Amino acid sequence: MSFSYPILPEGHLLAIEGLEPPHIQALLDLAESYALLNRQGKTQRDLLRGRTLINLFFEDSTRTRTSFELAGKRLGADVINMSVSQSSVNKGETLLDTASTLNAMNTDILVVRHAQSGAPALLAQKVSAAVINAGDGTHEHPTQALLDALTIRRHKGDLHGLIVAICGDITHSRVARSNIHLLSAMGAEVRLIAPPTLLPTDVDRLGVTVFHDMRKGLAGADVVMMLRLQKERMSGGLVPSAREFFRFYGLDQEKLSFAKPDAIVMHPGPMNRGIEIDSAVADDPSRSVIGEQVEMGVAMRMAVLDVLARDLRRNA
Amino acid sequence: MTDLLITNARLLDPATGLDAQGSLLIRDGKIASLTGAPAEGLPTLDAGGACLAPGLVDMRASLGEPGAEHRETIASAARAAAAGGITTLCALPDTSPALDDPALVQFMARQGEATGSLTILPYGAATRGLQGKEISEYGLLREAGAVAFTDAGHAIANARTMRLALGYARAFGSFIVQHPEEPSLASGGVATEGELASRLGLPGIPLAAESMMVARDIALARLSGGHVHFSRVSTGAALDLIRAAKAEGLSVTCDTAPPYFDLNETAITGYRSYAKLSPPLRPEAERLAVVAALKDGTIDAVVSDHQPRDADDKRLPFLQAEAGGAGLATLLSVTLARFHGGDLPLLEALALLTCKPAKLLGIEAGALKVGAAADLMLFDLRRGWQVKDGQLPGKAQNTPFDGRALEGRVTATFKAGRRVFGA
């Protein structure tokens, strides 16, 4: 596949907000072809040969880091995983000190996860590498939204006109923000389902509809996207207890019955079974596409790496 | 002694409403005449038609010293103040150690004298160690030179403590400067709660955090008979409450700072930590409410709220970066933007920076008065310039106005008749 224009004009992937629908479309199309190649067991190890990809994770993550590692290796990159210890995370100097270290190493692509919103954007100003945001604070997690869109597209076709319900802790969810931007840009109807204590202020201005009653919010939905409820939200008093949350905002078969009969169920993982999702739903092969999300994650990240590598070649 | 005749100036005195071409005679460091009697043999300065106004009275600035000399020193702040036309400045007590002891207050005031260009009027800590618990020695601190009392950027959160502070300060003819923010609601927030903060994934501070504290303290002013002054008021709801309290005849006053009438929250887009301030920048509707309150006189003064920070404080992810902006050098020019923008007559814009804060503080300053110290500022109302970090006078370069084009600039500053800035 070739493109006549840069898909990620800034040379980084820092956020979904600001990406234009044709760019999103192009990324998804490219990822589709990688999904096919992956299933056929084919690799393209020449594409990123000689390129260095560093996974720079200031927060623990097995799933996302492994997914990027696999994607990079399938394209032939030299992949290095750097985990920065929790104790030094709070020292802001570390971030920019790290940036100068990475510059000295001639890193080509930097995949960053950080607990602070905006940290990858700050790094992108300081490093010569292409930066991919692998989740920053409560801001965005762009590759997650892209892989979610890819998964949805494979089941539902065009995203335009689909009803997607995102449920749970929206306030603290970077996955939710990226999905809201992406799905709205592609013409889906996005609904948010959460108690007011877990909804960001003025979130309705992002073009979504807000529901506090899960059954009403799920009515007629094509896609049900569950979010992880962090345990510390309960100690922070945002929800009174796990049992109350599960009763009113946990996805079980009964609540799911309000969605369309062929609605798919998604979760970015890792799941809190019995808190935001019932095992009977999570493990139901006719509804749950949670496993497929993981598979699409690798293909999606290969597409992103491919596009950024094209820009690297363009600038070389 | 300092004698000088400044001729060919546009004399501006917001205290009397004077706005006329003329000359000003300085003798022995004092204003001797505003009628410009020609004086043989005196050094003369031709102002070339520039505006001559009282030196500015800045009711709120942090100087970095003692305790944070890597950010700013009294000497560097004095240079920035002189370049900004400021000749009198109230220093916040959140130094290290905090100014809760008479000796420390005296030290600060004397440091000002040592600069030769700036009168420093220190605030005393409203509570010991700025801890918000026990009130400090207002009587002794007043004797040592404390201009009023405040816990600087910390709100006095406990209602009983605030009531006692307001009441006790009354005994010494003084007042309490409050940071108008309910801390339990603002805790952890770094931006104004709303659409922008939600998009950026930043924890927000609701607008109500300001109006709640203002409402509470107005009630406490009514209860105690004390005088509360709210500093850097930035929301329409709080200004409405203050407007009503004034109409009721309560001792309630307030100030704001240039960022709150010149910028709005969009300045933090892209996680620009130089625009991270406390209180945080607000949505445009609030900025407009601040402008309206400047126009109708609800706001008594404009303060620089100079908060020096160095690059290491600011070049961090937004949540971790320190709040605060440098403000001394831009105080006049950004305030003049409200004159150039048609919101304020020139003398009213100047009054907010001179005679109004002087009156509030109960000090002799901020007026062109015969017999008063010749603290003066000469400025070119039309000169254009652009704010650039790295090029500001003084040490602190953390301006939220980086790149802002401004009209009007100080060309010379005089302290007791002696020129302390300008060629």
XYZ file of C-alpha atoms in Angstrom:
739
model
C 0.000 0.000 0.000
C 1.378 3.439 -0.815
C 0.246 6.875 0.245
C 0.836 10.120 -1.541
C 0.751 12.132 1.688
C 2.063 11.648 5.211
C -0.522 9.797 7.304
C 0.878 11.178 10.546
C 1.972 14.651 9.486
C 3.743 15.477 12.733
C 5.915 12.381 12.459
C 4.561 11.166 15.792
C 1.408 9.496 17.048
C 0.602 11.427 20.218
C -3.177 11.595 20.170
C -6.247 10.711 18.142
C -7.615 14.217 18.653
C -6.437 16.163 15.637
C -6.226 13.211 13.239
C -8.413 13.567 10.178
C -10.810 10.785 9.114
C -8.857 9.960 5.918
C -5.724 9.448 8.004
C -7.548 7.173 10.414
C -9.039 5.323 7.478
C -5.626 4.830 5.906
C -4.158 3.509 9.157
C -7.028 1.069 9.570
C -6.749 -0.113 5.957
C -3.049 -0.719 6.354
C -3.615 -2.566 9.643
C -6.177 -4.759 7.910
C -3.520 -5.962 5.524
C -1.150 -6.684 8.394
C -3.870 -8.641 10.177
C -4.148 -10.792 7.074
C -0.389 -11.265 6.798
C -0.182 -12.188 10.459
C -2.866 -14.824 10.066
C -0.998 -16.221 7.074
C 2.152 -16.352 9.188
C 4.010 -14.029 6.837
C 6.423 -11.370 8.040
C 7.984 -8.255 6.548
C 11.275 -8.189 8.314
C 12.917 -5.806 5.881
C 10.642 -2.843 6.576
C 12.247 -1.719 9.834
C 15.571 -3.482 9.395
C 18.332 -1.532 11.102
C 15.819 0.647 12.928
C 15.823 0.884 16.699
C 12.550 0.853 18.550
C 12.613 1.541 22.259
C 9.688 0.708 24.486
C 10.022 3.315 27.218
C 7.556 2.414 29.941
C 7.280 4.584 33.014
C 4.211 2.589 34.040
C 3.860 -1.147 34.153
C 2.134 -2.723 31.209
C 2.541 -6.218 29.930
C -0.051 -6.210 27.196
C 0.763 -2.996 25.363
C 4.523 -3.386 25.695
C 4.464 -6.947 24.399
C 2.199 -5.929 21.546
C 4.596 -3.178 20.435
C 7.545 -5.510 20.871
C 5.970 -8.138 18.687
C 4.914 -5.585 16.083
C 8.410 -4.119 15.939
C 10.064 -7.517 15.658
C 7.707 -8.683 12.930
C 8.827 -5.684 10.909
C 12.479 -6.375 11.588
C 13.267 -3.598 14.068
C 15.740 -3.939 16.901
C 13.441 -3.700 19.904
C 14.663 -2.674 23.322
C 12.462 -2.569 26.402
C 13.244 0.067 29.003
C 11.287 0.110 32.202
C 11.868 3.119 34.363
C 11.477 2.355 38.022
C 8.531 3.766 39.878
C 10.750 5.653 42.305
C 12.285 7.827 39.624
C 8.993 8.459 37.825
C 8.153 11.297 40.148
C 11.374 13.092 39.342
C 10.519 15.075 36.264
C 14.155 15.557 35.322
C 14.297 11.882 34.541
C 12.034 12.386 31.579
C 14.198 14.960 29.835
C 17.421 13.329 30.974
C 16.111 10.159 29.399
C 15.321 12.110 26.258
C 18.910 13.245 25.848
C 20.170 9.731 26.507
C 17.875 8.355 23.816
C 18.960 11.044 21.393
C 22.544 10.007 21.918
C 21.566 6.415 21.070
C 20.032 7.421 17.737
C 16.690 5.882 18.539
C 14.339 5.820 15.552
C 11.015 5.105 17.205
C 10.139 5.660 20.818
C 7.051 4.069 22.337
C 6.206 5.874 25.562
C 3.882 5.097 28.379
C 3.784 7.572 31.247
C 1.528 8.296 34.210
C 1.388 12.003 33.343
C -0.891 13.446 30.689
C 1.216 15.193 28.057
C 4.512 13.487 28.918
C 4.946 11.913 25.431
C 4.221 15.313 23.855
C 6.942 16.851 26.015
C 9.349 14.084 25.016
C 8.466 14.516 21.349
C 9.691 18.114 21.565
C 13.043 16.958 22.876
C 13.917 13.768 21.006
C 14.760 13.247 17.369
C 12.897 9.921 17.315
C 9.319 9.426 16.176
C 7.231 9.168 19.341
C 4.236 6.881 19.816
C 2.045 7.553 22.805
C 1.329 4.201 24.421
C -0.876 5.802 27.058
C -0.288 9.050 28.956
C -2.017 9.643 32.259
C -5.699 10.274 31.713
C -5.149 11.851 28.298
C -5.009 9.398 25.381
C -4.062 5.915 24.292
C -4.252 6.285 20.528
C -3.182 2.803 19.406
C -5.818 1.257 21.674
C -8.554 3.286 19.994
C -7.203 2.352 16.573
C -7.136 -1.345 17.378
C -10.623 -1.085 18.830
C -11.837 0.559 15.636
C -10.148 -2.141 13.572
C -11.847 -4.837 15.625
C -15.239 -3.156 15.330
C -14.810 -2.707 11.588
C -14.110 -6.383 11.106
C -17.397 -7.262 12.776
C -19.641 -4.406 11.809
C -18.207 -3.003 8.611
C -18.328 0.742 8.339
C -18.018 2.644 11.623
C -20.367 5.317 10.349
C -23.754 5.213 12.055
C -22.849 2.532 14.593
C -23.978 3.016 18.191
C -21.045 2.481 20.538
C -21.598 2.540 24.302
C -18.509 3.144 26.457
C -19.125 2.187 30.074
C -17.295 2.695 33.328
C -14.645 5.030 34.669
C -14.531 7.605 31.859
C -12.791 10.298 33.935
C -9.601 8.348 34.433
C -9.653 6.560 31.100
C -7.260 7.496 28.321
C -8.779 4.638 26.330
C -12.186 6.314 26.534
C -10.855 9.684 25.393
C -9.069 8.246 22.371
C -12.098 6.165 21.466
C -14.457 9.114 21.792
C -12.324 11.176 19.402
C -11.826 8.378 16.920
C -15.362 7.027 16.810
C -16.901 10.504 16.635
C -14.539 11.473 13.827
C -15.562 8.356 11.898
C -19.261 9.086 12.292
C -20.274 6.629 15.004
C -22.757 7.607 17.696
C -20.892 7.485 20.986
C -22.682 7.024 24.288
C -21.037 7.199 27.669
C -22.489 5.246 30.570
C -21.223 6.055 34.050
C -22.224 7.627 37.342
C -21.546 11.388 37.383
C -18.546 10.891 39.682
C -16.756 8.969 36.944
C -17.522 11.361 34.080
C -15.218 14.253 33.113
C -16.791 17.694 33.348
C -18.387 18.964 30.135
C -17.687 15.665 28.404
C -20.919 16.111 26.455
C -19.108 18.844 24.501
C -17.026 16.101 22.933
C -20.075 15.165 20.898
C -21.255 12.233 22.989
C -24.492 11.418 24.791
C -24.278 10.709 28.497
C -26.313 8.072 30.339
C -26.371 7.277 34.034
C -28.775 4.363 33.572
C -26.900 1.506 31.926
C -29.952 -0.185 30.445
C -31.070 2.972 28.715
C -27.567 3.631 27.487
C -27.207 0.130 26.080
C -30.548 0.185 24.268
C -29.920 -0.542 20.613
C -26.119 -0.457 20.908
C -23.982 -2.226 18.276
C -20.855 -2.202 20.395
C -20.427 -2.301 24.178
C -17.024 -1.150 25.314
C -16.229 -1.771 28.961
C -13.473 0.049 30.850
C -11.367 -1.110 33.735
C -12.334 0.328 37.118
C -9.151 0.940 39.080
C -9.393 -0.314 42.630
C -8.146 3.000 44.019
C -11.238 4.744 42.662
C -13.211 3.019 45.353
C -10.846 4.091 48.122
C -11.038 7.609 46.636
C -14.766 7.625 47.273
C -15.813 8.005 43.642
C -17.896 4.849 43.940
C -19.030 3.493 47.291
C -18.275 -0.190 46.743
C -17.479 -2.829 44.159
C -20.796 -4.595 44.690
C -22.760 -1.411 44.138
C -20.760 -0.629 41.008
C -21.263 -4.116 39.594
C -24.969 -3.977 40.337
C -25.531 -0.763 38.432
C -22.636 -0.472 35.967
C -21.242 -3.972 35.619
C -22.005 -5.736 32.345
C -23.924 -8.960 32.759
C -26.173 -10.945 30.408
C -29.279 -9.196 31.661
C -28.042 -5.668 30.969
C -26.450 -6.778 27.719
C -29.862 -7.972 26.536
C -30.819 -4.312 26.099
C -28.188 -3.923 23.364
C -28.730 -5.216 19.824
C -28.852 -9.014 19.696
C -25.608 -9.090 17.704
C -23.826 -6.447 19.780
C -20.169 -7.167 20.444
C -18.502 -6.722 23.827
C -15.045 -5.184 24.150
C -12.594 -4.533 26.966
C -9.072 -3.058 26.733
C -7.891 -5.344 29.529
C -6.894 -6.297 32.069
C -10.403 -7.084 33.289
C -11.783 -6.930 36.810
C -14.180 -9.829 36.591
C -17.168 -9.326 38.832
C -16.617 -5.563 39.057
C -17.131 -4.093 35.605
C -17.812 -7.278 33.707
C -19.339 -10.645 34.470
C -17.275 -13.664 33.422
C -20.276 -15.118 31.625
C -20.198 -12.134 29.244
C -16.421 -11.779 29.023
C -16.043 -15.433 28.059
C -19.036 -15.682 25.755
C -17.514 -16.384 22.313
C -20.660 -15.203 20.546
C -20.383 -11.712 22.068
C -16.911 -11.082 23.423
C -14.202 -9.939 20.990
C -11.705 -9.267 23.767
C -9.241 -11.845 22.462
C -9.480 -10.454 18.965
C -8.674 -6.978 20.285
C -5.323 -8.327 21.411
C -4.694 -9.890 18.001
C -5.656 -6.674 16.208
C -3.379 -4.770 18.573
C -0.315 -6.265 16.972
C -1.534 -5.606 13.422
C -2.557 -2.059 14.286
C 0.808 -1.290 15.839
C 2.595 -2.744 12.828
C 0.635 -0.320 10.664
C 1.560 2.623 12.878
C 5.230 1.626 12.878
C 5.109 1.199 9.102
C 3.641 4.669 8.595
C 6.125 6.329 10.922
C 8.975 4.437 9.250
C 7.839 5.830 5.882
C 8.201 9.307 7.362
C 11.624 8.405 8.721
C 12.646 7.390 5.214
C 11.107 10.532 3.794
C 13.125 12.685 6.200
C 16.324 10.664 5.864
C 20.809 65.862 46.105
C 18.567 64.750 43.346
C 17.280 67.618 41.277
C 15.817 67.222 37.837
C 13.409 69.031 35.568
C 11.456 66.753 33.256
C 10.029 68.801 30.419
C 7.780 68.124 27.465
C 5.917 65.304 29.216
C 2.310 64.216 29.259
C 1.673 64.362 32.990
C -0.744 61.678 34.117
C -1.969 61.527 37.672
C -4.829 59.103 38.189
C -5.216 60.334 41.780
C -6.311 63.802 40.661
C -7.360 63.163 37.101
C -4.516 65.299 35.764
C -3.777 64.655 32.097
C -1.851 67.549 30.592
C 1.290 68.440 28.726
C 3.823 69.975 31.056
C 6.931 69.712 33.139
C 7.683 68.219 36.496
C 10.332 69.527 38.831
C 12.170 67.226 41.231
C 14.099 68.739 44.101
C 15.870 66.726 46.768
C 14.238 63.572 45.474
C 10.762 64.979 45.949
C 8.196 66.322 43.542
C 8.614 70.105 43.880
C 6.305 71.398 41.184
C 3.920 70.244 38.518
C 3.680 73.626 36.872
C 7.144 73.445 35.405
C 8.586 76.778 36.403
C 11.775 77.099 34.404
C 14.716 76.631 36.708
C 18.109 77.874 35.711
C 21.043 75.530 35.939
C 19.041 72.426 36.800
C 19.632 69.190 34.921
C 16.807 68.860 32.454
C 15.318 65.864 30.717
C 13.213 66.349 27.619
C 10.595 63.597 27.770
C 9.832 64.044 24.106
C 6.111 63.946 24.745
C 6.180 60.625 26.612
C 3.804 59.951 29.493
C 5.004 60.715 33.008
C 3.045 58.928 35.713
C 3.524 57.813 39.300
C 5.717 54.751 39.775
C 3.595 51.617 39.984
C 2.465 50.071 43.260
C 2.418 46.291 42.898
C 0.395 44.679 45.659
C 1.602 41.145 45.101
C 4.901 39.576 44.132
C 7.146 36.766 45.277
C 10.807 37.664 45.268
C 12.445 34.275 45.716
C 14.641 35.566 48.521
C 15.164 34.254 51.100
C 15.043 30.586 50.211
C 14.658 30.350 46.450
C 17.523 32.445 45.152
C 17.944 30.136 42.187
C 14.646 31.509 40.904
C 14.976 35.178 41.723
C 16.813 37.399 44.166
C 15.737 40.706 45.594
C 18.372 42.370 43.414
C 17.170 40.674 40.217
C 13.521 41.286 41.078
C 14.342 44.947 41.715
C 15.885 45.196 38.242
C 12.779 43.645 36.698
C 10.526 45.909 38.762
C 12.432 49.021 37.676
C 12.159 47.939 34.046
C 8.438 47.489 34.610
C 7.983 50.946 36.165
C 7.314 49.509 39.634
C 8.693 51.557 42.527
C 6.703 50.046 45.407
C 6.030 46.352 45.800
C 4.340 44.176 48.397
C 6.332 40.993 48.921
C 4.581 37.756 49.751
C 5.608 36.001 52.960
C 5.941 32.500 51.465
C 9.696 32.667 51.598
C 11.857 30.153 53.372
C 11.672 30.847 56.249
C 8.181 32.338 56.045
C 7.788 35.976 57.103
C 6.016 35.258 60.367
C 8.567 36.927 62.607
C 9.140 40.668 63.081
C 12.861 40.342 62.432
C 12.248 38.726 59.061
C 9.780 41.419 58.069
C 12.307 44.094 59.009
C 14.973 42.265 57.023
C 12.815 42.267 53.894
C 11.967 45.938 54.182
C 15.644 46.797 54.640
C 16.602 44.682 51.634
C 14.292 46.888 49.604
C 16.004 50.033 50.806
C 19.337 48.491 49.873
C 18.270 48.145 46.236
C 17.872 51.911 46.020
C 15.194 51.456 43.399
C 12.328 49.696 45.101
C 10.320 50.090 48.268
C 9.511 46.609 49.516
C 6.478 46.364 51.768
C 6.466 42.834 53.146
C 3.280 41.023 53.985
C 3.363 39.251 57.299
C 2.276 35.623 57.393
C -1.383 35.497 58.404
C -0.733 32.269 60.287
C 2.464 30.939 61.783
C 4.554 29.163 59.211
C 1.677 29.664 56.725
C 0.193 26.555 58.298
C -3.320 27.970 58.498
C -3.656 27.144 62.174
C -2.562 29.859 64.620
C -2.610 33.540 63.730
C 0.749 35.256 63.893
C 1.769 38.355 65.878
C -0.019 41.014 63.862
C 0.800 43.826 66.292
C 4.502 43.162 66.395
C 4.631 42.417 62.699
C 2.862 45.693 61.930
C 5.403 47.565 64.030
C 8.158 45.813 62.117
C 6.674 47.070 58.852
C 4.228 44.398 57.679
C 1.822 46.042 55.258
C -0.962 43.463 55.800
C -1.304 39.717 56.337
C -1.651 36.755 54.051
C -0.761 33.105 53.683
C 0.215 33.863 50.066
C -0.828 31.053 47.724
C -2.352 29.012 50.515
C -5.966 29.696 51.346
C -6.757 30.050 55.018
C -9.028 27.050 54.924
C -10.295 26.833 58.466
C -13.272 29.158 58.935
C -12.588 29.769 62.610
C -8.967 30.707 61.939
C -10.080 33.093 59.205
C -12.646 34.658 61.497
C -10.015 35.227 64.179
C -7.512 36.594 61.658
C -10.023 39.086 60.250
C -11.105 40.211 63.685
C -7.632 40.454 65.153
C -6.173 42.315 62.167
C -8.853 44.963 62.714
C -7.257 45.881 66.037
C -4.163 46.983 64.128
C -5.971 48.692 61.274
C -4.920 45.938 58.909
C -6.499 43.359 56.666
C -6.176 39.797 55.430
C -5.300 38.932 51.846
C -6.942 35.654 50.944
C -6.121 33.157 48.195
C -9.669 32.632 46.938
C -9.800 28.897 46.493
C -11.481 26.221 48.596
C -8.609 23.758 48.979
C -10.652 20.624 49.552
C -12.386 21.189 46.226
C -9.278 22.369 44.375
C -6.949 19.683 45.693
C -4.896 18.038 42.964
C -6.295 20.237 40.218
C -4.022 21.955 37.710
C -6.467 23.534 35.256
C -9.969 24.925 35.320
C -12.417 22.036 35.299
C -14.290 21.884 32.032
C -14.083 20.789 28.429
C -10.436 21.704 27.869
C -9.155 19.988 31.028
C -11.284 16.966 30.170
C -9.788 16.786 26.683
C -6.250 17.151 27.988
C -6.850 14.605 30.711
C -5.836 17.030 33.443
C -7.425 17.091 36.888
C -9.592 20.181 37.148
C -10.460 22.810 39.699
C -14.126 23.807 39.445
C -14.919 27.504 39.152
C -17.013 27.117 42.287
C -13.844 26.578 44.356
C -13.272 30.321 44.048
C -16.790 31.587 44.619
C -17.304 29.251 47.598
C -14.291 30.666 49.411
C -15.258 34.222 48.527
C -18.824 33.646 49.766
C -17.551 32.173 53.021
C -15.091 34.974 53.664
C -17.638 37.663 52.898
C -19.817 36.083 55.570
C -16.835 36.084 57.928
C -16.072 39.735 57.124
C -19.668 40.542 58.007
C -19.365 38.528 61.206
C -16.016 39.877 62.347
C -16.195 43.413 60.990
C -12.784 42.758 59.481
C -11.416 43.617 56.045
C -10.829 40.799 53.594
C -8.964 41.313 50.344
C -9.252 38.624 47.680
C -6.205 38.361 45.472
C -6.208 37.273 41.813
C -9.972 37.016 41.521
C -10.658 35.362 38.203
C -14.276 34.214 38.034
C -17.490 36.044 37.323
C -19.369 34.397 40.179
C -16.801 35.546 42.755
C -16.800 39.046 41.307
C -20.597 39.173 41.568
C -20.339 38.275 45.248
C -17.679 40.941 45.836
C -19.722 43.527 43.961
C -22.704 42.787 46.206
C -20.590 42.836 49.369
C -19.235 46.250 48.447
C -22.744 47.522 47.809
C -23.651 46.250 51.256
C -20.837 48.356 52.696
C -18.631 45.516 53.897
C -14.846 45.861 54.034
C -14.263 43.680 51.029
C -11.726 44.469 48.315
C -10.015 42.519 45.589
C -7.389 42.515 42.915
C -6.677 40.551 39.788
C -3.562 39.913 37.725
C -2.940 40.496 33.992
C -3.171 36.823 32.938
C -6.789 36.749 34.076
C -7.891 39.579 31.821
C -5.477 38.982 28.962
C -5.371 35.211 28.553
C -7.818 32.389 28.787
C -7.406 28.692 29.463
C -6.575 27.885 25.843
C -3.065 29.149 26.632
C -2.353 25.757 28.243
C -3.157 23.857 25.042
C -0.286 21.546 24.141
C 0.475 21.271 27.863
C 2.241 24.647 27.921
C 3.432 24.656 31.510
C 4.452 28.330 31.309
C 0.735 29.088 31.317
C 0.187 26.947 34.406
C -0.834 29.450 37.048
C -2.591 29.500 40.384
C -5.493 30.111 40.182
C -5.549 28.393 36.788
C -6.417 30.302 33.633
C -10.151 30.397 33.007
C -12.579 30.024 30.113
C -13.178 33.110 27.970
C -16.497 33.963 29.674
C -14.648 34.406 32.977
C -11.994 36.580 31.356
C -14.750 38.804 30.041
C -16.273 38.982 33.525
C -12.904 40.125 34.894
C -12.709 42.837 32.241
C -16.228 43.962 33.152
C -15.245 44.138 36.825
C -12.191 46.221 35.932
C -14.501 48.595 34.084
C -17.136 48.957 36.801
C -14.625 49.367 39.631
C -15.339 46.108 41.439
C -11.634 45.293 41.136
C -9.514 47.627 43.256
C -6.081 46.861 41.914
C -4.096 44.987 39.303
C -1.136 43.060 40.698
C 1.778 41.421 38.926
C 1.501 38.206 40.968
C 5.143 37.714 40.013
C 6.002 34.078 40.742
C 9.547 33.362 39.630
C 10.217 29.812 38.446
C 13.218 28.390 36.676
C 13.303 26.090 33.676
C 13.599 22.990 35.852
C 10.353 23.947 37.589
C 8.548 24.297 34.291
C 10.004 21.780 31.813
C 8.019 18.918 33.242
C 4.811 17.138 32.410
C 2.043 19.678 33.072
C 0.792 18.013 36.233
C 4.237 18.094 37.810
C 5.312 21.528 36.594
C 5.194 24.369 39.107
C 2.403 26.896 38.794
C 3.220 30.587 38.546
C 4.297 33.215 36.048
C 6.774 36.069 35.979
C 4.863 39.343 35.918
C 6.921 42.391 36.877
C 8.115 43.442 33.446
C 4.752 42.997 31.751
C 2.431 44.474 34.398
C 2.018 47.903 32.805
C 1.987 46.851 29.169
C -0.587 44.089 29.561
C -2.802 46.405 31.626
C -2.464 49.074 28.922
C -3.829 46.519 26.459
C -7.201 47.078 28.152
C -6.827 50.800 27.383
C -5.770 50.138 23.795
C -8.588 47.627 23.518
C -11.084 50.306 24.509
C -12.149 48.809 27.832
C -10.573 51.338 30.184
C -9.734 55.040 29.979
C -5.989 55.588 30.357
C -6.200 57.173 33.801
C -8.396 54.375 35.087
C -6.002 51.739 33.828
C -3.180 53.554 35.610
C -5.227 54.069 38.786
C -5.465 50.281 39.191
C -1.669 50.187 39.279
C -1.004 53.299 41.359
C -3.324 55.342 43.572
C -5.953 52.652 44.114
C -3.622 50.019 45.567
C -1.792 52.778 47.502
C -5.040 53.881 49.094
C -6.006 50.317 49.903
C -2.625 49.732 51.537
C -2.784 53.076 53.327
C 0.547 54.247 51.967
C 1.841 57.505 50.475
C 2.592 56.476 46.915
C 1.081 56.233 43.503
C 0.328 59.924 42.953
C 2.002 63.007 41.458
C 1.820 64.999 44.626
C 3.962 68.008 45.444
C 6.107 67.137 48.437
C 5.906 63.392 47.866
C 8.896 61.254 46.925
C 9.582 61.492 43.205
C 8.764 57.844 42.412
C 7.961 58.181 38.748
C 7.665 56.257 35.546
C 8.068 57.538 32.036
C 6.418 55.446 29.359
C 5.769 55.513 25.665
C 2.090 54.753 25.230
C 2.509 53.643 21.620
C 5.789 51.786 21.564
C 5.297 48.242 20.366
C 7.279 45.299 21.637
C 7.035 41.563 21.894
C 7.375 39.535 25.073
C 10.063 36.890 24.719
C 11.212 34.527 27.399
C 14.947 34.740 27.779
C 14.837 38.466 27.135
C 12.978 39.671 30.205
C 14.756 41.833 32.751
C 15.543 40.001 35.994
C 16.195 36.346 36.531
C 12.751 34.775 36.153
C 11.806 34.151 32.522
C 8.654 32.119 33.092
C 6.227 34.472 31.430
C 2.804 33.191 30.400
C 2.812 35.978 27.767
C 5.669 34.599 25.672
C 5.205 35.828 22.118
C 2.517 38.364 23.037
C 2.794 41.603 21.077
C 2.145 44.610 23.295
C 1.761 48.333 22.864
C 3.174 50.709 25.479
C 6.442 50.366 27.292
C 8.292 51.896 30.224
C 11.227 54.018 29.050
C 12.512 55.322 32.385
C 11.850 54.804 36.083
C 12.786 57.158 38.902
C 13.051 56.296 42.577
C 13.119 59.360 44.870
C 14.136 61.385 41.849
C 17.030 59.139 40.896
C 16.849 57.372 37.608
C 16.881 53.614 38.225
C 15.929 52.414 34.765
C 16.218 53.770 31.245
C 18.917 55.452 29.261
